[in-house]
Amino acid sequence: MTQIPIKEIMPHEEFLESGHLACPGCGASLSMRMVLKALGEKTVVALPACCWSIIAGPYPQSSLKLPLYHSAFETGASVASGIKAALLARGDTETTVVAWAGDGGTFDIGLQALSGAAERNEDILYVCYDNEAYMNTGIQRSSATPLGAWTTTTPGAHPEARPKKDILAILAAHRIPYAASATVAYPEDLLAKVRKAKATRGTRFLHLLAPCPPGWKSGDDETIELARMAVRARVFPLMEVENGETWRITVDSPGDPIGPYLAKQGRFRHLKSEDVGAIQSQVDARWKALQRRVAGG
Amino acid sequence: MKKVIVGNHAVSWGVSLARAEVIAAYPITPQTQIVEELAEMCDDGRLAAKFIKVESEHSAMAACIGASATGVRAFTATSSQGLLLMHELLHWAGLGRLPIVMADINRAVAPGWNIWTDQNDTLAQRDTGWVQLYCENNQEVLDTTIQAFALAEKLSLPVMIVLDAFFLSHTSEPVDIPSPAEVDAFLPRRDAALKLDTRDPHAFGALTTPAVYMEMRKRQQEAFDQVPETLRLIDADWDRRFGRSWGAVESYRTSDADTVLVTSGTITSTARYVINERRERGEKVGLVKIKMFRPFPTEPLRRALAGIPKVAVLDRNISPGHGGIFAEELRSALYDLPSARRPRVDGYVLGLGGRDVTPEVIGECLDATRGNDSSANAREDLWVGVKP
């Protein structure tokens, strides 16, 4: 693969100010920074409760240079639907309306509103930055928490016992024009997907893996590395789905063993080798299922 | 133009004449006719609104919040369980100072399932920061719907118009419908000073620390303090243009009365009939109708009731563990009148879950209060017409 310096592909304009309130190494803040670079200034953000409710800064400050509406936990998609309708009512067909939500606000409490908006094919871009638990409230499990993970509500001898919900397949099942997964470790892929989403009309969904050093118990200089390992180990394949039918893998996942990815994170420290084997089997099975989807099976 | 329409359609006509720009709604009996009619109006071009057919009342209010924050006129309608589901977002709209207008058809709450009228759904939203206006007839419904947008946008407060299930929502009455041009002159397009705008970006609703939260609350209270005078001016303007006004509180045949009924909603019309009958028999009885419940019209009620010996409040609602809600609030409003001018206030809980409140039932309440000693205070609210 040809290496292109990131500064050549990344737009220089910044919409995220320095002085925001993210933790060091926060995958969610890097995600926002990159996504907004690709979206540009004609963007309005609906922000349900999530880490970003804090990162954006307290009244009267804002770390974003764009209009931003803080909203209730379960209302990312529905508030964004209302904003879009209002813009259209006044003749603005150009502005991109983004709902920016965490995994709790997407996989759990906001799923109904998201499903409703997706089914209606609202002309919004819904971005879920997924740090795989309720991190803002102090690391409680969500339905995005992966099998085997420690959280404060899956402590001790009882780590997360269920596999992560397949949110991309759920959105694809709504037959929306565009759904994709991406992560900050692959910025070219991320930017291409944001641009494609921006140019598409109807409901667009982006699922971004956003490592969280305090929640994953990882180093704050390991965010990019962990996101890359997740992709390479097929834990988080980079995909896009058009109209719910055409599945495509956009960046190769060579299938690195999962052990090193888990070993880098304190939340998996308790796992025994047979647990790692069970997780590897699940990843392998999901990968096979994905291959069938990509092949149109 | 005069038309014979049901109360629900009086709301729809009001919303259409107000040129709502975004409507988001979810069906629930007995509200559904409002949004069905609005969907027809959008479909045939009479109304140029974006209609979002959301998957729940929670999302209906969320979409209205998004739309209103973007600076347009937003409307929804609901009832009972739907209103209860919205509760979180009613606070959001209230404290977010968004001038959304909503019609609620007063319907009892479950369990057991009951689609008939009482006021517990809306009164449970008392502290959410919404103005509440209870209507008595279909003309008042249409006029109040349009006035509500003017009031909401003037003070940046959401306004709830309240109608009794079936007795008003599904009852046909002749309604004078003003022309679009006349309403346009009364209510110009919304021009929000602050909104979601990429040319002037702001963050709304960010983390609000103890250092500033109380000031935000105080400003909300100050806006509520301005509602009575603002509504009076809007109502007077309406009167000049259309020859009708409604007031926040209405006194009916009270000037020499020894006993006065206090009512809200459609019970008021039945009570007027009872008062007229009793007046013919020479009884000195009257009626005070409370239209505006939030903000509570303390001063108008003190003026209306000071010096009247006995008052009977008819409450189609119940605060379990306390009593009828209008009676409670009225006692509080009258408390610091000089004792010689402070009425005895009797509370009657009746008509819950749509039970009919007939002239006979109202007569019973009136007789009971007339027979009471005005120098003593009522001990507890009486439940009327309850089977043993």
Coordinates of N, CA, C and O in Angstrom, one line a residue, chain A residues 124-243:
Chain A
I124 N -30.4 12.6 7.4 CA -29.5 13.0 8.4 C -28.3 12.0 8.4 O -28.4 10.9 7.9
L125 N -27.2 12.5 8.9 CA -26.0 11.7 9.1 C -25.9 11.3 10.6 O -25.7 12.2 11.4
Y126 N -26.1 10.0 10.9 CA -26.0 9.6 12.3 C -24.6 9.0 12.5 O -24.3 8.0 11.9
V127 N -23.9 9.6 13.4 CA -22.5 9.0 13.7 C -22.5 8.4 15.2 O -22.9 9.2 16.1
C128 N -22.2 7.2 15.3 CA -22.0 6.6 16.6 C -20.5 6.4 16.8 O -19.9 5.6 16.1
Y129 N -20.0 7.1 17.8 CA -18.6 6.8 18.2 C -18.7 5.8 19.4 O -19.4 6.0 20.4
D130 N -18.1 4.7 19.2 CA -18.3 3.5 20.0 C -17.1 3.3 20.9 O -16.0 2.8 20.4
N131 N -17.2 3.6 22.2 CA -16.1 3.2 23.1 C -16.4 2.0 24.0 O -15.8 1.8 24.9
E132 N -17.5 1.4 23.6 CA -17.8 0.0 24.1 C -18.3 0.0 25.5 O -18.2 -1.1 26.2
A133 N -18.8 1.1 26.1 CA -19.4 1.1 27.4 C -19.9 2.5 27.7 O -19.6 3.4 27.0
Y134 N -20.6 2.6 28.8 CA -21.0 3.9 29.3 C -19.8 4.6 30.0 O -19.6 4.4 31.2
M135 N -18.9 5.2 29.2 CA -17.7 5.7 29.8 C -17.8 7.0 30.6 O -17.2 7.2 31.6
N136 N -18.8 7.8 30.1 CA -19.0 9.2 30.8 C -19.4 9.0 32.2 O -19.2 9.8 33.0
T137 N -20.2 8.0 32.4 CA -20.7 7.7 33.8 C -19.8 6.8 34.6 O -20.1 6.5 35.7
G138 N -18.7 6.4 34.0 CA -17.7 5.7 34.8 C -17.6 4.2 34.4 O -17.4 3.4 35.3
I139 N -17.7 3.9 33.1 CA -17.4 2.5 32.6 C -18.5 1.5 33.1 O -18.2 0.5 33.8
Q140 N -19.7 1.6 32.6 CA -20.7 0.6 32.8 C -21.0 -0.1 31.5 O -20.9 0.5 30.4
R141 N -21.4 -1.4 31.5 CA -21.5 -2.1 30.3 C -22.7 -1.6 29.5 O -23.7 -1.1 30.0
S142 N -22.6 -1.6 28.2 CA -23.7 -1.3 27.2 C -23.8 -2.5 26.3 O -23.1 -3.5 26.5
S143 N -24.8 -2.5 25.4 CA -24.9 -3.6 24.5 C -23.9 -3.5 23.4 O -23.8 -4.4 22.5
A144 N -23.0 -2.6 23.5 CA -21.8 -2.5 22.6 C -20.5 -3.1 23.3 O -19.5 -3.2 22.7
T145 N -20.7 -3.4 24.6 CA -19.5 -4.0 25.3 C -19.2 -5.4 24.8 O -20.1 -6.2 24.7
P146 N -17.9 -5.6 24.4 CA -17.6 -6.9 23.8 C -17.5 -8.1 24.9 O -17.3 -7.8 26.1
L147 N -17.7 -9.3 24.4 CA -17.6 -10.5 25.2 C -16.3 -10.5 26.0 O -15.2 -10.3 25.5
G148 N -16.5 -10.8 27.3 CA -15.3 -10.9 28.2 C -14.8 -9.7 28.8 O -13.9 -9.7 29.6
A149 N -15.4 -8.5 28.5 CA -14.8 -7.3 29.0 C -15.2 -7.0 30.4 O -16.4 -7.3 30.8
W150 N -14.3 -6.5 31.2 CA -14.6 -6.0 32.5 C -15.2 -4.6 32.4 O -14.8 -3.8 31.5
T151 N -16.3 -4.3 33.1 CA -16.7 -2.9 33.4 C -17.1 -2.9 34.8 O -17.1 -3.9 35.5
T152 N -17.6 -1.7 35.3 CA -17.9 -1.6 36.7 C -19.2 -2.4 37.0 O -19.5 -2.7 38.1
T153 N -20.0 -2.6 36.0 CA -21.2 -3.4 36.2 C -21.1 -4.9 35.7 O -22.0 -5.6 35.7
T154 N -19.9 -5.2 35.2 CA -19.6 -6.6 34.9 C -18.2 -6.9 35.6 O -17.2 -7.2 34.9
P155 N -18.2 -6.8 36.9 CA -17.0 -6.9 37.6 C -16.6 -8.3 38.0 O -17.3 -9.2 37.8
G156 N -15.4 -8.4 38.6 CA -14.9 -9.6 39.2 C -15.0 -10.8 38.3 O -14.5 -10.9 37.2
A157 N -15.7 -11.9 38.9 CA -15.8 -13.1 38.2 C -16.8 -13.2 37.1 O -17.1 -14.2 36.5
H158 N -17.5 -12.0 36.9 CA -18.6 -12.0 35.9 C -18.4 -10.9 34.8 O -19.2 -9.9 34.8
P159 N -17.4 -11.1 34.0 CA -17.2 -10.1 32.9 C -18.4 -10.3 31.9 O -19.2 -11.2 32.0
E160 N -18.5 -9.3 30.9 CA -19.5 -9.3 29.9 C -19.7 -10.7 29.3 O -18.8 -11.3 28.8
A161 N -20.9 -11.2 29.4 CA -21.2 -12.6 29.0 C -21.8 -12.7 27.6 O -22.0 -13.8 27.1
R162 N -22.2 -11.5 27.0 CA -22.9 -11.6 25.7 C -22.0 -10.9 24.7 O -21.3 -9.9 25.0
P163 N -22.1 -11.3 23.4 CA -21.4 -10.7 22.3 C -21.9 -9.3 22.0 O -23.1 -9.0 22.4
K164 N -21.1 -8.5 21.4 CA -21.5 -7.1 21.1 C -22.6 -7.2 20.0 O -22.6 -8.0 19.1
K165 N -23.6 -6.3 20.2 CA -24.7 -6.1 19.2 C -24.2 -5.7 17.9 O -23.3 -4.9 17.8
D166 N -24.7 -6.3 16.8 CA -24.3 -6.0 15.5 C -25.1 -4.8 14.9 O -26.0 -5.0 14.2
I167 N -24.6 -3.6 15.3 CA -25.4 -2.4 15.0 C -25.4 -2.1 13.5 O -26.4 -1.6 13.0
L168 N -24.3 -2.4 12.8 CA -24.3 -2.1 11.4 C -25.4 -3.0 10.6 O -26.0 -2.5 9.7
A169 N -25.5 -4.2 11.0 CA -26.5 -5.1 10.4 C -27.9 -4.6 10.7 O -28.8 -4.7 9.9
I170 N -28.1 -4.1 11.9 CA -29.4 -3.6 12.3 C -29.8 -2.4 11.4 O -30.9 -2.3 10.9
L171 N -28.8 -1.5 11.2 CA -29.1 -0.3 10.4 C -29.2 -0.8 8.9 O -30.1 -0.2 8.2
A172 N -28.4 -1.7 8.5 CA -28.5 -2.2 7.1 C -29.9 -2.8 6.8 O -30.5 -2.6 5.8
A173 N -30.4 -3.4 7.9 CA -31.8 -4.0 7.7 C -32.9 -3.0 7.5 O -34.0 -3.4 7.1
H174 N -32.6 -1.7 7.8 CA -33.5 -0.7 7.5 C -33.4 -0.2 6.1 O -34.2 0.7 5.7
R175 N -32.5 -0.8 5.3 CA -32.4 -0.5 3.9 C -32.0 1.0 3.7 O -32.5 1.7 2.7
I176 N -31.2 1.6 4.6 CA -30.8 3.0 4.4 C -29.8 3.1 3.3 O -29.1 2.1 3.0
P177 N -29.7 4.2 2.7 CA -28.8 4.3 1.5 C -27.3 4.0 1.8 O -26.6 3.4 1.0
Y178 N -26.9 4.4 3.1 CA -25.4 4.2 3.3 C -25.2 3.9 4.8 O -25.7 4.7 5.7
A179 N -24.5 2.9 5.1 CA -24.0 2.6 6.4 C -22.6 2.1 6.3 O -22.2 1.4 5.4
A180 N -21.7 2.5 7.3 CA -20.3 2.1 7.2 C -19.7 2.1 8.6 O -20.2 2.7 9.5
S181 N -18.6 1.3 8.7 CA -17.8 1.4 9.9 C -16.5 2.0 9.5 O -16.0 1.8 8.4
A182 N -15.9 2.7 10.5 CA -14.6 3.4 10.2 C -13.9 3.6 11.6 O -14.5 3.5 12.6
T183 N -12.7 4.0 11.5 CA -12.0 4.4 12.7 C -10.8 5.3 12.5 O -10.3 5.3 11.3
V184 N -10.4 6.0 13.5 CA -9.4 7.0 13.3 C -8.0 6.4 12.9 O -7.1 7.2 12.5
A185 N -7.8 5.1 13.1 CA -6.6 4.5 12.7 C -6.4 4.5 11.2 O -5.3 4.2 10.7
Y186 N -7.5 4.6 10.5 CA -7.5 4.6 9.0 C -8.1 5.8 8.5 O -9.3 5.8 8.0
P187 N -7.4 7.0 8.6 CA -8.1 8.2 8.3 C -8.5 8.4 6.8 O -9.5 9.0 6.6
E188 N -7.7 7.8 5.9 CA -8.1 7.9 4.5 C -9.5 7.3 4.3 O -10.4 7.8 3.6
D189 N -9.6 6.1 4.9 CA -10.9 5.3 4.8 C -12.0 6.1 5.5 O -13.1 6.3 4.9
L190 N -11.7 6.7 6.6 CA -12.7 7.4 7.4 C -13.2 8.7 6.6 O -14.4 8.9 6.4
L191 N -12.2 9.4 6.1 CA -12.6 10.6 5.3 C -13.4 10.3 4.1 O -14.4 11.0 3.8
A192 N -13.0 9.2 3.4 CA -13.7 8.8 2.2 C -15.2 8.5 2.5 O -16.1 8.8 1.8
K193 N -15.3 7.8 3.7 CA -16.7 7.4 4.0 C -17.5 8.6 4.5 O -18.7 8.7 4.2
V194 N -16.9 9.5 5.2 CA -17.7 10.7 5.6 C -18.1 11.5 4.3 O -19.2 12.0 4.2
R195 N -17.1 11.6 3.4 CA -17.5 12.4 2.2 C -18.6 11.7 1.4 O -19.5 12.4 0.8
K196 N -18.5 10.4 1.3 CA -19.5 9.7 0.6 C -20.9 9.8 1.3 O -21.9 10.1 0.7
A197 N -20.8 9.8 2.7 CA -22.1 10.0 3.4 C -22.6 11.4 3.2 O -23.8 11.6 3.0
K198 N -21.7 12.4 3.2 CA -22.2 13.7 3.0 C -22.9 13.9 1.7 O -23.8 14.7 1.5
A199 N -22.4 13.2 0.7 CA -22.9 13.4 -0.7 C -24.2 12.6 -0.9 O -24.8 12.7 -2.0
T200 N -24.5 11.7 0.0 CA -25.7 10.8 -0.1 C -26.9 11.5 0.5 O -26.7 12.1 1.6
R201 N -28.1 11.3 0.0 CA -29.3 11.8 0.6 C -30.0 10.7 1.3 O -29.8 9.5 1.0
G202 N -30.7 11.0 2.4 CA -31.4 10.0 3.1 C -30.6 9.7 4.4 O -29.6 10.4 4.7
T203 N -30.9 8.6 5.1 CA -30.3 8.3 6.4 C -28.9 7.7 6.1 O -28.8 6.7 5.4
R204 N -27.9 8.3 6.7 CA -26.6 7.7 6.6 C -26.1 7.4 8.0 O -26.3 8.2 8.9
F205 N -25.4 6.3 8.2 CA -25.0 5.8 9.5 C -23.5 5.5 9.5 O -23.0 4.7 8.6
L206 N -22.8 6.1 10.4 CA -21.3 5.7 10.5 C -21.1 5.2 11.9 O -21.5 5.8 12.9
H207 N -20.5 4.0 12.0 CA -20.1 3.4 13.2 C -18.6 3.5 13.4 O -17.8 2.9 12.6
L208 N -18.2 4.3 14.4 CA -16.7 4.6 14.5 C -16.2 3.9 15.8 O -16.7 4.2 16.9
L209 N -15.2 3.0 15.7 CA -14.6 2.5 16.9 C -13.7 3.6 17.5 O -12.8 4.1 16.8
A210 N -14.0 3.9 18.8 CA -13.3 5.0 19.4 C -12.6 4.5 20.7 O -13.3 4.6 21.8
P211 N -11.4 4.0 20.7 CA -10.8 3.5 21.9 C -10.8 4.6 23.0 O -10.7 5.8 22.8
C212 N -10.9 4.1 24.3 CA -11.1 5.0 25.4 C -10.1 4.5 26.5 O -10.3 3.5 27.2
P213 N -8.9 5.3 26.6 CA -7.9 4.8 27.5 C -8.4 4.6 29.0 O -8.0 3.5 29.5
P214 N -9.2 5.5 29.6 CA -9.6 5.2 30.9 C -10.5 4.0 31.0 O -10.5 3.2 32.0
G215 N -11.4 3.7 30.0 CA -12.3 2.7 30.1 C -11.8 1.3 29.6 O -12.2 0.3 30.1
W216 N -10.8 1.4 28.7 CA -10.2 0.2 28.2 C -9.0 -0.2 29.0 O -8.4 -1.3 28.8
K217 N -8.6 0.7 29.9 CA -7.4 0.5 30.7 C -6.2 0.3 29.8 O -5.5 -0.7 29.9
S218 N -6.1 1.3 28.9 CA -5.0 1.2 27.9 C -4.2 2.5 28.0 O -4.7 3.5 28.6
G219 N -3.0 2.6 27.4 CA -2.2 3.8 27.5 C -2.8 4.9 26.6 O -3.4 4.6 25.6
D220 N -2.6 6.1 27.0 CA -3.2 7.2 26.2 C -2.4 7.5 25.0 O -2.8 8.3 24.2
D221 N -1.3 6.7 24.8 CA -0.6 6.8 23.5 C -0.9 5.6 22.6 O -0.2 5.3 21.6
E222 N -1.9 4.8 23.0 CA -2.1 3.5 22.3 C -3.4 3.5 21.5 O -3.8 2.5 21.0
T223 N -4.1 4.6 21.5 CA -5.5 4.7 20.9 C -5.4 4.3 19.4 O -6.2 3.4 19.0
I224 N -4.5 4.9 18.6 CA -4.5 4.6 17.2 C -4.1 3.1 17.0 O -4.6 2.4 16.2
E225 N -3.1 2.7 17.8 CA -2.6 1.4 17.7 C -3.7 0.3 18.0 O -3.8 -0.6 17.2
L226 N -4.4 0.6 19.0 CA -5.5 -0.4 19.4 C -6.6 -0.4 18.3 O -7.1 -1.5 18.0
A227 N -6.9 0.8 17.8 CA -8.0 0.8 16.7 C -7.5 0.0 15.5 O -8.2 -0.7 14.9
R228 N -6.2 0.2 15.2 CA -5.6 -0.6 14.1 C -5.6 -2.1 14.3 O -5.9 -2.9 13.5
M229 N -5.2 -2.4 15.6 CA -5.2 -3.9 15.9 C -6.6 -4.5 15.8 O -6.8 -5.6 15.4
A230 N -7.6 -3.7 16.2 CA -9.0 -4.2 16.2 C -9.4 -4.5 14.7 O -10.1 -5.5 14.5
V231 N -9.0 -3.6 13.8 CA -9.3 -3.9 12.4 C -8.5 -5.1 11.9 O -9.1 -6.0 11.3
R232 N -7.2 -5.1 12.2 CA -6.4 -6.2 11.6 C -6.8 -7.5 12.2 O -6.8 -8.5 11.5
A233 N -7.3 -7.5 13.4 CA -7.7 -8.8 14.1 C -9.1 -9.2 13.7 O -9.7 -10.2 14.2
R234 N -9.8 -8.4 12.9 CA -11.2 -8.7 12.4 C -12.2 -8.5 13.5 O -13.3 -9.0 13.5
V235 N -11.8 -7.8 14.6 CA -12.7 -7.5 15.7 C -13.6 -6.4 15.2 O -14.8 -6.3 15.5
F236 N -13.1 -5.5 14.4 CA -13.8 -4.3 13.9 C -13.5 -4.1 12.4 O -12.7 -3.3 12.0
P237 N -14.1 -4.9 11.6 CA -13.8 -4.8 10.1 C -14.3 -3.5 9.6 O -15.4 -3.0 10.1
L238 N -13.6 -2.9 8.6 CA -14.0 -1.7 8.0 C -14.9 -2.0 6.8 O -14.4 -2.6 5.8
M239 N -16.1 -1.5 6.8 CA -17.1 -2.0 5.8 C -17.9 -0.8 5.4 O -18.0 0.2 6.0
E240 N -18.6 -1.0 4.3 CA -19.7 -0.1 4.0 C -20.9 -1.0 3.3 O -20.6 -2.0 2.7
V241 N -22.1 -0.5 3.6 CA -23.3 -1.2 3.1 C -24.1 -0.2 2.4 O -24.5 0.9 2.9
E242 N -24.5 -0.5 1.1 CA -25.4 0.5 0.4 C -26.7 -0.1 0.2 O -26.9 -1.3 -0.1
N243 N -27.7 0.6 0.6 CA -29.1 0.2 0.5 C -29.4 -1.1 1.2 O -30.3 -1.8 0.9

